[in-house]
Amino acid sequence: MENRLFIGGTWTAAETSFDVTDPSTGEVFASVADAGADAAVRALDAAAAAQASWAATAPRERSEILRRAYELMHERAEELARLTTREMGRPLAESLGEVAYAAEFLRWYAEEAVRVGGEYRVAPGGDYRILTTRQPTGPAYLVTPWNFPLSMVTRKVGPAIAAGCTMIIKPAEATPLSALALGGLLADAGVPEGVLSVLPTNRAPEVTDALVADGRLRLLSFTGSTPVGRKLMEQAAGKVLRTTMELGGNAPFLVFDDADLDAALNGAVLAKMRNTGESCVAANRFIVHEAVAEDFAAGLAERLGALRLGPGLDPETEVGPLIDQRARDRVAGLVTDALERGATLRTGGKPDDGPGWFYPPTVLSGVPVDARVMREEIFAPVAPIAAFPDEASMIAAANDTEAGLVAYAYTRDLSRALRVGEVLETGMVGINRGLVSNPAAPFGGVKESGIGREGGFEGIDDYVELKYLAVGL
Ligand code: NAD
């Protein structure tokens, strides 16, 4: 495991370090180099110096680097997966799933790197030509969360390399080691000197202030919570920086009375429990038609109640610990609030005293819509269910939130599926599917869930600037 900063391809010692904790024990298991403003400026020096030559490399060369990195991720899958489980707790099988998912972004953008194009148009007067081309945006600052420590990085790094942008990655405090391992892997895949830095830090605002205040940065791409995203947008406005914002969610999961209930329950388990519920696209509120609400609650309680809680490295484990004590105490508070407001506990509900930050899969039914667990992003394996009399009230409840990342709907009626899919105020809708994430699809939110899209053809858009040349004849 590396305990140095990765600055423009060179492993560099730091003056201070910070601890990384294993959430399944609550114990420190590593100490990591801590970047400050000096290191940030050195990384930006490297990025700025390398930008022109990197932009000039052949698209095929950048494509092949990405392809090699994709292959290396598969070769190193076990090691990467163990590292992420150590840092953020989830079961090893899920970590292996994330390695494969993260690698797919590299493969997808290896394929897109050679497809960045422009247009040739005749000006309406016929007297000159309008040529458009796409050029790399320039040095990019990539800030990522802890919940998917690899894929949230590759979802940004893939298009940055494909487009020819240099970059500085700032991983979350809880998961710096997996980002450092990725930095080394990308260098092994052939990313040239200067192009890429990884700056673990316990002083995120200091690093951000130094980079954003420096006029050489061109893009701030952030994935994380809405409050931090809002702050970074304000800061980025000072330099009119281009920003991508992938922020928090509060996904409604709608089950209509004509749904295939077994399929809805399978989808619900996936949408709720993937990544221990610590996902921006986790089902947050179960909005169920009253005719099927009791059967749905009983079925979900049975399925979630049967899951095995334990350390992520234990092969028997199906649900890991939460990221830290704060997260566990917070979710315990959300459940207490719902019970005080009259919700019924169907399974779970009792925090584990430790060691480690475990909270059991929990199902609540009859939850009032003003309970905190319905209003706030839960980020834990807790499923609140509320019953509604008809389609209109279900849609109104689903849209009654500032968040707009994803929604799920289960129905066997095709017209209803399309009707509901169109009016839900989210960037993504899963219809009879509890999982929408796919590197080939545009991922992102509306309302306070963000700006921009990652993945798909669209995910490269923020890494390229559209330039227009007016050419006289
Ligand atoms: P967070 O906002 O606390 O932190 C995200 C990142 O921002 C971390 O790297 C953190 O160090 C950094 N950060 C915090 N303050 C900063 C500052 N002043 N300057 C620069 N960086 C700063 O979020 P988190 O707890 O790591 O992640 C969970 C959140 O992320 C949830 O809200 C989740 O929904 C969201 N998320 C969104 C998506 C998406 O694609 N929309 C994906 C994953 C997670």
XYZ file of C-alpha atoms and ligand atoms in Angstrom:
517
model
C 0.000 0.000 0.000
C 1.340 3.399 -0.936
C 1.792 6.009 1.745
C 2.936 8.817 -0.503
C 1.287 11.443 -2.643
C 1.195 10.762 -6.360
C 2.132 14.022 -8.052
C 2.231 14.047 -11.825
C 3.442 10.435 -11.893
C 6.011 10.721 -9.096
C 5.502 9.190 -5.652
C 6.272 12.001 -3.205
C 6.563 12.018 0.595
C 4.401 14.390 2.644
C 5.172 16.152 5.924
C 2.009 15.005 7.656
C -0.241 11.980 7.464
C -3.728 10.933 8.542
C -5.326 7.679 9.703
C -7.598 5.315 7.805
C -10.069 3.272 9.855
C -11.560 -0.167 9.243
C -15.323 0.339 9.797
C -15.817 -3.311 10.767
C -13.596 -2.867 13.851
C -13.416 0.892 14.334
C -9.620 0.492 14.399
C -6.981 2.408 12.467
C -5.284 0.147 9.922
C -3.215 2.571 7.834
C -1.685 5.991 7.819
C -1.697 7.996 4.597
C 0.251 10.994 3.306
C -1.714 14.209 3.739
C -1.595 16.774 0.912
C -1.766 20.490 1.672
C -1.807 23.628 -0.473
C 1.876 23.192 -1.518
C 1.298 19.723 -2.900
C -1.851 20.932 -4.654
C 0.046 23.672 -6.451
C 2.812 21.220 -7.439
C 0.189 18.892 -8.881
C -1.343 21.773 -10.821
C 2.123 22.830 -12.060
C 2.547 19.298 -13.430
C -0.958 19.254 -14.952
C -0.565 22.649 -16.597
C 2.883 21.782 -17.985
C 1.660 18.489 -19.457
C -1.665 19.769 -20.830
C -0.560 20.825 -24.331
C 1.460 17.712 -25.147
C -1.212 15.439 -23.659
C -3.892 17.156 -25.762
C -1.720 16.578 -28.818
C -1.360 12.799 -28.334
C -3.192 10.611 -30.805
C -6.707 9.664 -29.668
C -5.800 6.022 -30.396
C -2.867 6.287 -27.948
C -5.133 7.577 -25.180
C -7.654 4.894 -26.057
C -5.014 2.186 -25.680
C -3.899 3.511 -22.300
C -7.504 3.240 -21.123
C -7.821 -0.244 -22.548
C -4.645 -1.360 -20.726
C -5.914 0.199 -17.501
C -9.183 -1.731 -17.915
C -7.231 -4.978 -18.271
C -4.989 -4.171 -15.300
C -8.043 -3.539 -13.127
C -9.218 -7.066 -13.873
C -5.739 -8.481 -13.211
C -5.606 -6.668 -9.850
C -9.293 -7.139 -9.000
C -8.807 -9.137 -5.818
C -6.268 -6.711 -4.351
C -8.364 -3.644 -5.252
C -11.538 -5.218 -3.889
C -9.907 -6.121 -0.550
C -8.577 -2.589 -0.212
C -12.011 -1.007 -0.730
C -13.662 -3.450 1.680
C -11.008 -2.624 4.254
C -11.598 1.105 3.808
C -15.390 1.273 3.549
C -16.658 -2.020 4.905
C -18.913 -3.567 2.263
C -18.832 -7.343 1.549
C -15.942 -8.506 -0.627
C -18.265 -9.888 -3.329
C -19.782 -6.419 -3.741
C -16.306 -4.878 -3.856
C -15.367 -7.260 -6.664
C -18.557 -6.105 -8.406
C -17.428 -2.511 -8.052
C -14.000 -3.281 -9.527
C -15.700 -4.710 -12.627
C -18.111 -1.743 -12.804
C -15.246 0.760 -12.371
C -13.192 -0.971 -15.072
C -16.136 -0.718 -17.505
C -15.853 3.090 -17.471
C -12.269 2.729 -18.663
C -13.322 0.322 -21.424
C -16.271 2.486 -22.490
C -14.095 5.621 -22.723
C -11.331 3.677 -24.483
C -13.973 3.189 -27.149
C -15.166 6.826 -27.035
C -11.662 8.372 -27.155
C -11.511 7.837 -30.924
C -15.029 9.187 -31.559
C -14.725 12.825 -30.484
C -15.709 14.758 -33.575
C -16.828 18.058 -35.070
C -18.961 19.382 -37.930
C -18.630 21.225 -41.211
C -21.533 23.581 -42.002
C -22.211 26.081 -44.736
C -23.005 29.521 -43.254
C -26.575 30.568 -44.210
C -25.190 33.310 -46.518
C -23.069 30.722 -48.317
C -19.996 32.960 -48.071
C -17.977 31.087 -45.456
C -17.818 27.826 -43.578
C -18.586 27.009 -39.944
C -16.247 24.330 -38.587
C -16.703 22.933 -35.087
C -14.211 20.869 -33.144
C -13.929 19.572 -29.594
C -10.768 20.292 -27.623
C -9.835 19.147 -24.099
C -11.259 21.477 -21.444
C -7.897 21.552 -19.637
C -6.635 20.683 -16.147
C -9.461 19.086 -14.166
C -9.938 18.754 -10.398
C -11.794 15.525 -9.648
C -13.301 15.259 -6.154
C -14.803 11.903 -5.221
C -16.786 10.323 -2.347
C -15.995 7.219 -0.259
C -19.041 5.112 -1.074
C -17.831 3.777 -4.447
C -14.081 4.422 -4.047
C -13.054 3.127 -7.496
C -15.914 3.731 -9.915
C -16.531 7.324 -8.858
C -12.883 7.951 -9.826
C -12.887 6.015 -13.126
C -16.211 7.641 -14.149
C -14.239 10.920 -14.237
C -10.768 9.659 -15.189
C -12.114 7.696 -18.195
C -13.535 10.710 -20.045
C -10.653 12.961 -18.886
C -8.091 10.634 -20.507
C -10.283 10.081 -23.560
C -10.638 13.842 -24.082
C -6.975 14.678 -23.310
C -7.425 16.580 -20.044
C -4.781 16.469 -17.325
C -6.199 15.855 -13.861
C -5.841 15.989 -10.095
C -7.837 13.411 -8.141
C -8.839 14.186 -4.568
C -10.335 11.070 -2.980
C -12.481 11.093 0.152
C -10.700 11.008 3.521
C -12.097 7.529 4.311
C -10.888 5.849 1.092
C -7.530 7.296 -0.017
C -5.754 3.943 -0.467
C -7.908 2.652 -3.290
C -7.466 5.941 -5.173
C -3.674 5.723 -4.732
C -3.744 2.135 -6.006
C -5.689 3.364 -9.050
C -3.134 6.146 -9.626
C -0.317 3.583 -9.705
C -2.345 1.346 -12.008
C -3.003 4.188 -14.456
C 0.715 5.017 -14.514
C 1.471 1.328 -15.217
C -1.060 1.488 -18.062
C 0.980 4.275 -19.660
C -0.462 7.599 -18.495
C 2.489 9.958 -19.124
C 4.358 12.064 -16.572
C 2.514 15.126 -15.394
C -0.940 14.076 -16.572
C -2.346 12.616 -13.376
C -2.003 13.289 -9.650
C -3.704 11.693 -6.658
C -3.842 13.865 -3.561
C -5.200 12.182 -0.448
C -5.826 14.840 2.154
C -7.412 15.498 5.475
C -7.505 19.171 4.532
C -9.904 19.211 1.582
C -10.810 22.920 1.845
C -7.107 23.939 1.862
C -6.350 21.880 -1.257
C -9.503 23.108 -2.991
C -8.845 26.775 -2.140
C -5.322 26.539 -3.570
C -6.468 24.897 -6.805
C -9.594 26.953 -7.467
C -7.881 30.276 -6.722
C -5.131 29.417 -9.230
C -6.265 30.558 -12.652
C -4.927 27.441 -14.444
C -7.697 25.043 -13.409
C -10.500 24.639 -15.992
C -12.930 22.072 -14.598
C -14.168 21.027 -11.175
C -15.950 17.683 -11.311
C -17.486 16.743 -7.980
C -19.349 13.708 -6.695
C -20.584 13.940 -3.125
C -23.220 15.482 -0.921
C -25.445 18.387 -1.957
C -24.243 20.772 0.819
C -20.567 20.355 -0.189
C -21.483 20.574 -3.895
C -23.320 23.846 -3.295
C -20.270 25.263 -1.515
C -17.915 24.182 -4.312
C -20.228 25.724 -6.939
C -20.070 29.044 -5.108
C -16.294 28.789 -4.964
C -16.015 27.786 -8.636
C -18.100 30.818 -9.610
C -15.157 33.029 -8.585
C -13.168 31.763 -11.572
C -16.219 30.898 -13.715
C -15.029 27.288 -13.650
C -16.920 24.673 -15.551
C -18.488 22.286 -13.007
C -20.006 18.820 -13.019
C -22.074 18.102 -9.904
C -23.162 14.560 -9.017
C -24.917 15.104 -5.692
C -27.176 13.450 -3.147
C -30.444 11.647 -3.797
C -33.701 10.701 -2.084
C -35.001 8.046 -4.462
C -38.685 7.128 -4.370
C -39.506 3.475 -5.102
C -43.100 3.214 -6.352
C -45.019 -0.050 -6.275
C -48.389 0.109 -8.047
C -51.267 -2.276 -7.350
C -50.725 -4.003 -10.728
C -47.003 -4.702 -10.064
C -45.469 -8.167 -10.099
C -44.931 -8.144 -6.329
C -42.159 -10.722 -6.329
C -40.209 -8.758 -8.963
C -40.824 -5.548 -6.996
C -39.458 -7.158 -3.830
C -36.353 -8.424 -5.647
C -35.830 -4.947 -7.109
C -36.412 -3.352 -3.716
C -33.757 -5.522 -2.045
C -31.260 -4.583 -4.753
C -32.128 -0.871 -4.782
C -32.055 -0.667 -0.980
C -29.256 -3.005 0.016
C -26.610 -2.553 -2.676
C -23.520 -1.102 -0.999
C -25.183 -1.434 2.464
C -27.655 1.270 1.397
C -24.748 3.724 1.110
C -25.506 4.698 -2.459
C -26.788 7.932 -3.994
C -29.260 5.837 -6.009
C -30.403 3.763 -3.008
C -34.191 3.488 -2.693
C -34.921 5.969 0.088
C -38.744 6.064 0.287
C -41.034 3.145 -0.569
C -44.247 4.629 -1.934
C -46.673 1.745 -2.216
C -50.299 1.479 -3.346
C -52.465 0.704 -0.302
C -53.885 -2.446 -1.906
C -50.446 -4.125 -1.836
C -48.740 -2.209 1.006
C -49.172 -4.885 3.687
C -47.924 -7.731 1.463
C -44.998 -5.607 0.301
C -43.997 -4.650 3.888
C -44.220 -8.259 5.078
C -42.220 -9.518 2.087
C -39.512 -6.865 2.447
C -39.181 -7.456 6.200
C -38.762 -11.172 5.583
C -36.084 -10.674 2.931
C -34.116 -7.950 4.727
C -34.438 -9.639 8.113
C -32.771 -12.781 6.714
C -29.594 -10.980 5.579
C -26.396 -11.708 7.474
C -24.592 -8.756 9.033
C -20.825 -8.987 9.505
C -17.335 -7.835 8.507
C -16.944 -7.413 4.748
C -13.954 -9.767 4.534
C -15.976 -12.671 6.001
C -17.281 -14.639 2.987
C -20.600 -15.324 4.785
C -21.370 -11.625 5.155
C -24.228 -10.133 3.140
C -24.392 -6.699 4.816
C -21.317 -4.826 6.049
C -20.863 -2.014 8.589
C -21.622 1.655 7.932
C -18.736 3.998 7.207
C -18.321 5.520 10.687
C -19.880 6.054 14.076
C -21.532 9.290 12.974
C -23.375 7.452 10.200
C -24.555 4.742 12.600
C -25.735 7.243 15.238
C -27.454 9.325 12.577
C -29.464 6.422 11.174
C -30.412 5.290 14.679
C -31.788 8.834 15.181
C -33.800 8.630 11.926
C -35.395 5.343 13.008
C -36.219 6.660 16.497
C -37.824 9.756 14.954
C -39.999 7.603 12.633
C -41.108 5.342 15.520
C -41.964 8.381 17.678
C -44.147 9.651 14.841
C -46.116 6.397 14.748
C -44.273 4.142 12.268
C -44.290 0.362 12.877
C -41.004 -1.543 13.153
C -41.137 -4.688 10.997
C -37.547 -5.889 11.373
C -34.158 -4.599 12.596
C -34.057 -1.254 14.359
C -31.476 -2.070 17.021
C -27.965 -0.684 16.489
C -25.140 -3.058 17.272
C -22.937 -1.833 20.127
C -19.791 -2.781 18.313
C -16.970 -3.130 17.735
C -17.440 -1.616 14.294
C -20.260 0.529 12.966
C -22.998 -2.012 12.284
C -26.685 -1.214 11.800
C -29.066 -4.049 10.897
C -31.334 -4.067 7.839
C -34.519 -2.379 9.045
C -38.055 -2.100 7.638
C -40.603 0.438 8.870
C -44.211 0.581 7.674
C -46.912 3.226 8.065
C -44.236 5.929 8.025
C -45.643 9.505 7.930
C -44.343 11.542 4.972
C -42.937 14.227 7.262
C -40.720 11.772 9.190
C -37.023 12.627 8.787
C -36.352 9.202 7.277
C -38.597 10.209 4.335
C -37.171 13.730 3.959
C -33.408 13.054 4.330
C -30.987 10.855 2.427
C -30.739 7.754 4.683
C -27.474 6.194 3.399
C -28.034 3.026 5.445
C -30.006 -0.250 5.198
C -33.292 1.250 6.429
C -36.457 0.967 4.319
C -39.409 3.217 5.246
C -42.754 2.319 3.619
C -45.793 4.584 3.216
C -49.141 3.647 1.615
C -51.113 5.820 -0.854
C -54.576 5.448 -2.436
C -53.876 6.130 -6.139
C -51.398 6.969 -8.892
C -51.768 10.749 -8.531
C -50.999 10.763 -4.802
C -48.049 8.400 -5.328
C -46.531 10.671 -7.965
C -47.114 13.784 -5.863
C -45.360 12.123 -2.906
C -42.481 10.933 -5.102
C -41.858 14.445 -6.427
C -42.178 16.147 -3.034
C -38.411 16.520 -2.464
C -35.547 18.808 -3.468
C -33.599 15.792 -4.721
C -34.019 14.497 -8.271
C -31.461 11.794 -8.988
C -33.392 8.576 -9.619
C -36.813 7.012 -9.093
C -38.009 3.413 -9.436
C -41.480 2.270 -10.471
C -42.995 -1.210 -10.644
C -46.096 -1.738 -12.779
C -47.264 -4.230 -15.418
C -49.164 -1.545 -17.324
C -47.034 -0.171 -20.179
C -48.973 3.088 -20.511
C -48.642 3.725 -16.801
C -44.912 2.951 -16.946
C -44.393 5.563 -19.657
C -46.766 8.102 -18.068
C -45.085 7.804 -14.676
C -41.586 7.700 -16.201
C -42.272 11.037 -17.893
C -43.607 12.935 -14.870
C -41.177 11.789 -12.194
C -38.815 14.720 -11.553
C -35.521 12.820 -11.694
C -32.629 12.405 -14.113
C -33.085 8.612 -14.198
C -36.014 6.226 -13.767
C -35.817 2.471 -13.258
C -38.964 0.827 -14.635
C -39.364 -2.710 -13.282
C -35.623 -2.551 -12.488
C -33.897 -1.869 -9.181
C -30.556 -0.939 -10.753
C -29.978 1.821 -13.322
C -26.182 2.367 -13.157
C -24.418 1.413 -16.374
C -21.239 2.926 -17.844
C -23.011 3.170 -21.221
C -25.862 5.287 -19.801
C -25.946 8.991 -18.841
C -25.963 9.069 -15.036
C -27.014 12.246 -13.248
C -29.698 14.232 -11.535
C -32.010 17.224 -11.761
C -33.129 19.649 -9.037
C -30.627 19.648 -6.134
C -29.118 16.309 -7.197
C -26.769 17.977 -9.605
C -25.754 19.320 -12.964
C -24.298 17.325 -15.835
C -24.098 13.651 -16.706
C -21.399 11.011 -16.254
C -21.102 7.848 -18.319
C -22.553 7.214 -21.755
C -21.747 9.291 -24.836
C -22.696 12.361 -22.797
C -20.149 11.785 -20.021
C -17.306 13.262 -22.063
C -19.122 16.562 -22.726
C -17.676 18.461 -19.741
C -14.139 17.353 -20.624
C -14.295 18.935 -24.067
C -14.822 22.538 -25.140
C -16.685 23.137 -28.356
C -14.702 25.499 -30.576
C -15.996 27.107 -33.753
C -13.781 28.249 -36.603
C -15.230 30.695 -39.149
C -13.398 29.989 -42.405
C -13.662 32.406 -45.319
C -13.567 30.982 -48.833
P -19.125 14.580 0.975
O -19.825 15.669 0.255
O -19.006 14.689 2.448
O -17.652 14.425 0.410
C -17.398 14.217 -0.955
C -15.995 14.671 -1.261
O -15.929 16.065 -1.063
C -14.919 14.045 -0.379
O -13.787 13.807 -1.188
C -14.641 15.146 0.624
O -13.338 15.094 1.121
C -14.788 16.340 -0.275
N -14.961 17.634 0.378
C -15.626 17.969 1.486
N -15.490 19.301 1.707
C -14.736 19.784 0.693
C -14.227 21.052 0.333
N -14.479 22.135 1.046
N -13.475 21.135 -0.786
C -13.242 20.055 -1.535
N -13.673 18.856 -1.245
C -14.413 18.721 -0.149
O -19.840 13.226 0.551
P -19.499 11.749 0.998
O -20.007 11.554 2.386
O -18.089 11.401 0.700
O -20.403 10.926 -0.032
C -21.738 10.694 0.177
C -22.580 11.666 -0.634
O -22.212 11.577 -2.007
C -24.058 11.313 -0.591
O -24.815 12.485 -0.487
C -24.279 10.652 -1.953
O -25.607 10.705 -2.415
C -23.359 11.426 -2.812
N -23.041 10.654 -4.027
C -23.565 11.084 -5.214
C -23.316 10.346 -6.370
C -23.879 10.777 -7.689
O -23.404 10.260 -8.700
N -24.846 11.661 -7.749
C -22.511 9.211 -6.301
C -21.987 8.815 -5.074
C -22.254 9.565 -3.941
